[in-house]
XYZ file of N, CA and C in Angstrom:
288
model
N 152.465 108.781 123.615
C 153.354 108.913 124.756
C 152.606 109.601 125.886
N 152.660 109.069 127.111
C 151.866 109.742 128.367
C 152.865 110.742 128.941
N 152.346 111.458 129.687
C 153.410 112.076 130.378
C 152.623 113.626 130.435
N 153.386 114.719 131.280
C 152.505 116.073 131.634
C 153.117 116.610 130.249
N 152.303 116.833 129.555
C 152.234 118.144 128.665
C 152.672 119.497 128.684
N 153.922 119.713 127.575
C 154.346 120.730 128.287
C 155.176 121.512 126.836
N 154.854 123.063 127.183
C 155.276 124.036 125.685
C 156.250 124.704 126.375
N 156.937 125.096 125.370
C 157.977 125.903 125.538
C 157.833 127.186 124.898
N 158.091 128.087 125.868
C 157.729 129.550 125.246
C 158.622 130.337 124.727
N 159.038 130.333 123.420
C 160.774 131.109 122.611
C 160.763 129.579 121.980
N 161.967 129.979 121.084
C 162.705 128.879 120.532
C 164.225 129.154 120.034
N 164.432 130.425 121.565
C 166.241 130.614 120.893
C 166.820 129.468 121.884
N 168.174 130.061 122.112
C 168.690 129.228 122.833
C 168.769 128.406 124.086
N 168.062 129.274 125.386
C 167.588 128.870 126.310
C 166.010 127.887 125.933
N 165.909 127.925 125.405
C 164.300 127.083 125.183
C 165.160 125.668 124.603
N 165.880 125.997 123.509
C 166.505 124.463 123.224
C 167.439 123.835 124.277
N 168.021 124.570 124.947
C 169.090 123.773 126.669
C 167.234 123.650 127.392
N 166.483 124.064 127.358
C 165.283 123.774 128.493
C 164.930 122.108 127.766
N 164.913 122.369 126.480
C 163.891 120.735 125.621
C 165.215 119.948 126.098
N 166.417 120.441 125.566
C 167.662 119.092 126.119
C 167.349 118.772 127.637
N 167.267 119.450 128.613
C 167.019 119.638 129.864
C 165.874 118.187 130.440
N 164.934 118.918 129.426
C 163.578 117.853 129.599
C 163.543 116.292 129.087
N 164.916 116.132 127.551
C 164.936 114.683 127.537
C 165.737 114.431 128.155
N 166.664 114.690 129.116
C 166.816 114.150 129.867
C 166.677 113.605 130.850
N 165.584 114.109 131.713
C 165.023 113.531 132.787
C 164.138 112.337 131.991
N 163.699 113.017 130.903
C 162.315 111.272 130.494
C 163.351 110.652 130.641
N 164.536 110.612 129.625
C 165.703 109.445 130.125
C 165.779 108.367 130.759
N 165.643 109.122 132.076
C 165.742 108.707 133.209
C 164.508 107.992 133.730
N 163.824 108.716 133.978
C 162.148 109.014 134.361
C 161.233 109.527 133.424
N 160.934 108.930 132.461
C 159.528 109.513 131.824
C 158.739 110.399 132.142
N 158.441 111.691 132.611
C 157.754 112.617 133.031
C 157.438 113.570 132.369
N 157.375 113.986 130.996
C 157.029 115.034 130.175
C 156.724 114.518 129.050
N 155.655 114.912 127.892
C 155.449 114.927 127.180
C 155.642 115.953 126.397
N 156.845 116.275 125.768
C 157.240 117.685 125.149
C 156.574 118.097 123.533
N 155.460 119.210 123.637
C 154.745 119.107 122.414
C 155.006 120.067 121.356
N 156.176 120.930 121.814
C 156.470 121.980 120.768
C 157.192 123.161 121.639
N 157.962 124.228 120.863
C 158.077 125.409 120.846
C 156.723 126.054 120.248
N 156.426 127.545 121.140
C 155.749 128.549 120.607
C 156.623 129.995 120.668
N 156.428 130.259 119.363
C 157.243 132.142 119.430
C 156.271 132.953 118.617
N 156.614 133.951 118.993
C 155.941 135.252 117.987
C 156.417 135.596 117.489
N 158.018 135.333 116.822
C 158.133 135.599 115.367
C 157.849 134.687 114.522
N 157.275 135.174 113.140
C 156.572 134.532 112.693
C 157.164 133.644 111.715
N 158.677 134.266 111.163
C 159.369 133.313 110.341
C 159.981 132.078 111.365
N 159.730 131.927 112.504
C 159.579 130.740 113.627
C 158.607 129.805 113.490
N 157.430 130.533 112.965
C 156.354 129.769 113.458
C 156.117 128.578 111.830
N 155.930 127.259 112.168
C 155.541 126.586 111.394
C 156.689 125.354 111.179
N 158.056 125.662 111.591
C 159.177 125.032 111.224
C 159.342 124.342 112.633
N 161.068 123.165 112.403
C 161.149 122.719 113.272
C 161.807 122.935 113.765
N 162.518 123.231 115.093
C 164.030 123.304 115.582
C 164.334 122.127 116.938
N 165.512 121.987 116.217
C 165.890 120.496 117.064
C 165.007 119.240 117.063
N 164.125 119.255 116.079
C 163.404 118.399 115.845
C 162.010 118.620 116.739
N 161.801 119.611 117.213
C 160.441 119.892 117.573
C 159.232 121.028 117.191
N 158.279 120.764 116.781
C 157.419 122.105 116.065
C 157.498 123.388 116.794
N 157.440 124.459 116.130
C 156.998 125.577 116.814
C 156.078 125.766 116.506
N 154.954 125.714 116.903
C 153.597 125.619 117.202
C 152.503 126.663 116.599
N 153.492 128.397 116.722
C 152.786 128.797 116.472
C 152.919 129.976 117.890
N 152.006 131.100 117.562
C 152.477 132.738 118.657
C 152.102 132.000 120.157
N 152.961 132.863 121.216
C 152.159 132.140 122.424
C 150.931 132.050 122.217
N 149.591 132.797 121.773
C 148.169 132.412 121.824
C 147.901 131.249 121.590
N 148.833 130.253 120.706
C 148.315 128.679 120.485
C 148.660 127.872 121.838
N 148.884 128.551 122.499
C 149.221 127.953 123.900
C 147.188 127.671 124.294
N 146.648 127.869 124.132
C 144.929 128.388 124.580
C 144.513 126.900 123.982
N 144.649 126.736 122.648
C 144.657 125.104 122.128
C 145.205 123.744 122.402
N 146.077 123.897 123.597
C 146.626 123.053 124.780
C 146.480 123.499 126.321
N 145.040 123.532 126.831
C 144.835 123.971 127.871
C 145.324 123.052 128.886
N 145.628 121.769 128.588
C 145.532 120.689 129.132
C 147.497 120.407 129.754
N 148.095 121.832 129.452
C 149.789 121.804 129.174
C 150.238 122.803 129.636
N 151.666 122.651 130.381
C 151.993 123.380 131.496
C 152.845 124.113 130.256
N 152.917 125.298 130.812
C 154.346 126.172 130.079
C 155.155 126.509 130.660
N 156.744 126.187 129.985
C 157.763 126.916 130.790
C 157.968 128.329 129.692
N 158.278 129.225 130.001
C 158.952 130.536 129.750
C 160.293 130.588 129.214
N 161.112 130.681 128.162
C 162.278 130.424 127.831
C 162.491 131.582 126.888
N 162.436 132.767 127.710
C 162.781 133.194 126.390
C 163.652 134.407 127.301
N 164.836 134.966 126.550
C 166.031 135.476 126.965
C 165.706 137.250 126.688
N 166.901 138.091 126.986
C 166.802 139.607 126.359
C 167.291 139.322 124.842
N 166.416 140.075 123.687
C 167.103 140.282 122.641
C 168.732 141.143 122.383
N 169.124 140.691 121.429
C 170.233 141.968 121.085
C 170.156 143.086 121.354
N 170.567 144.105 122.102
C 170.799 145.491 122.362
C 169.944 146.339 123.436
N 169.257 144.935 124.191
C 168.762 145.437 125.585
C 169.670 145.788 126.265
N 169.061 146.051 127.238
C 170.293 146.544 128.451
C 169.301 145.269 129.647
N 170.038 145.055 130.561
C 170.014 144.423 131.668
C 170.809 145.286 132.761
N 169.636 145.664 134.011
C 170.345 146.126 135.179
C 171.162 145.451 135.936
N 172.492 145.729 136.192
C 173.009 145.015 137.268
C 172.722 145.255 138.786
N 171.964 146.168 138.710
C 171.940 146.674 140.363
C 170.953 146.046 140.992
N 170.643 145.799 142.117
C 170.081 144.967 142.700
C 168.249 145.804 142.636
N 167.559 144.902 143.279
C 166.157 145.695 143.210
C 165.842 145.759 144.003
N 165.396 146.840 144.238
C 164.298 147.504 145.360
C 163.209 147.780 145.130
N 162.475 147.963 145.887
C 160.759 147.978 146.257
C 160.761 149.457 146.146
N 159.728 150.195 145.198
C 159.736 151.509 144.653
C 159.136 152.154 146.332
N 159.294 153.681 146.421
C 159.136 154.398 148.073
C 157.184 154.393 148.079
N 157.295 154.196 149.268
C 155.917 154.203 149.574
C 155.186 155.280 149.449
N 154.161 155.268 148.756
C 152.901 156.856 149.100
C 152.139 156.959 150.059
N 152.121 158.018 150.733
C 150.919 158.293 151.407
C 149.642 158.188 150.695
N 148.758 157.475 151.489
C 147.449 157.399 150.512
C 146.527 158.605 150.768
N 145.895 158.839 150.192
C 145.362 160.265 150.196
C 143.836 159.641 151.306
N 143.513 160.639 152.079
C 142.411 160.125 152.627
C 142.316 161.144 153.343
C-alpha cells in the first residue's frame, strides 16, 4: 500500500479515534499508510489493538525514519489539568 507513513504515539483512546480518523480519509482519498501504534508500556508493546501493531516504546519510531508521527497520547488517571489560562512566566533582568 503507498501512501505517507505514519505512527501513532499511545494506544489509549485518543490514538484509536486518531487511526479511525485516518481510515477515514484513505476512504475517501488514500493518503496514509498507517503502520502501527507505539507506547511505553510494555504490556502494550507487541499486541494488537483495533487491529493494528504496537510497535514497540516510542524509540522504535528511529526504525521508521521514513514516517511522520502524530502524538496521541492523553493525561493519565489522577493528573490534574490546569484550567487557567497561560501566561508567559515575568521577565528577568539579565545580569550585565
Amino acid at each position: 500500500m503507498s501512501g505517507i507513513p505514519l505512527l501513532l504515539v499511545g494506544c489509549g483512546g485518543f490514538a484509536r479515534e486518531t487511526a479511525c480518523a485516518v481510515h477515514a480519509v484513505n476512504s475517501v482519498a488514500p493518503t496514509f499508510r498507517l503502520l502501527g501504534f507505539l507506547d511505553d508500556a510494555p504490556h502494550r508493546q507487541g499486541t494488537v489493538v483495533d487491529g493494528l501493531p504496537v510497535l514497540g516504546p516510542v524509540e522504535a519510531a528511529l526504525a521508521h525514519p521514513e514516517a511522520r508521527l502524530v502524538v496521541c497520547t492523553g493525561s493519565p488517571p489522577g493528573s490534574s489539568i490546569s484550567t487557567e489560562p497561560w501566561s508567559p512566566p515575568a521577565r528577568r533582568p539579565v545580569p550585565g
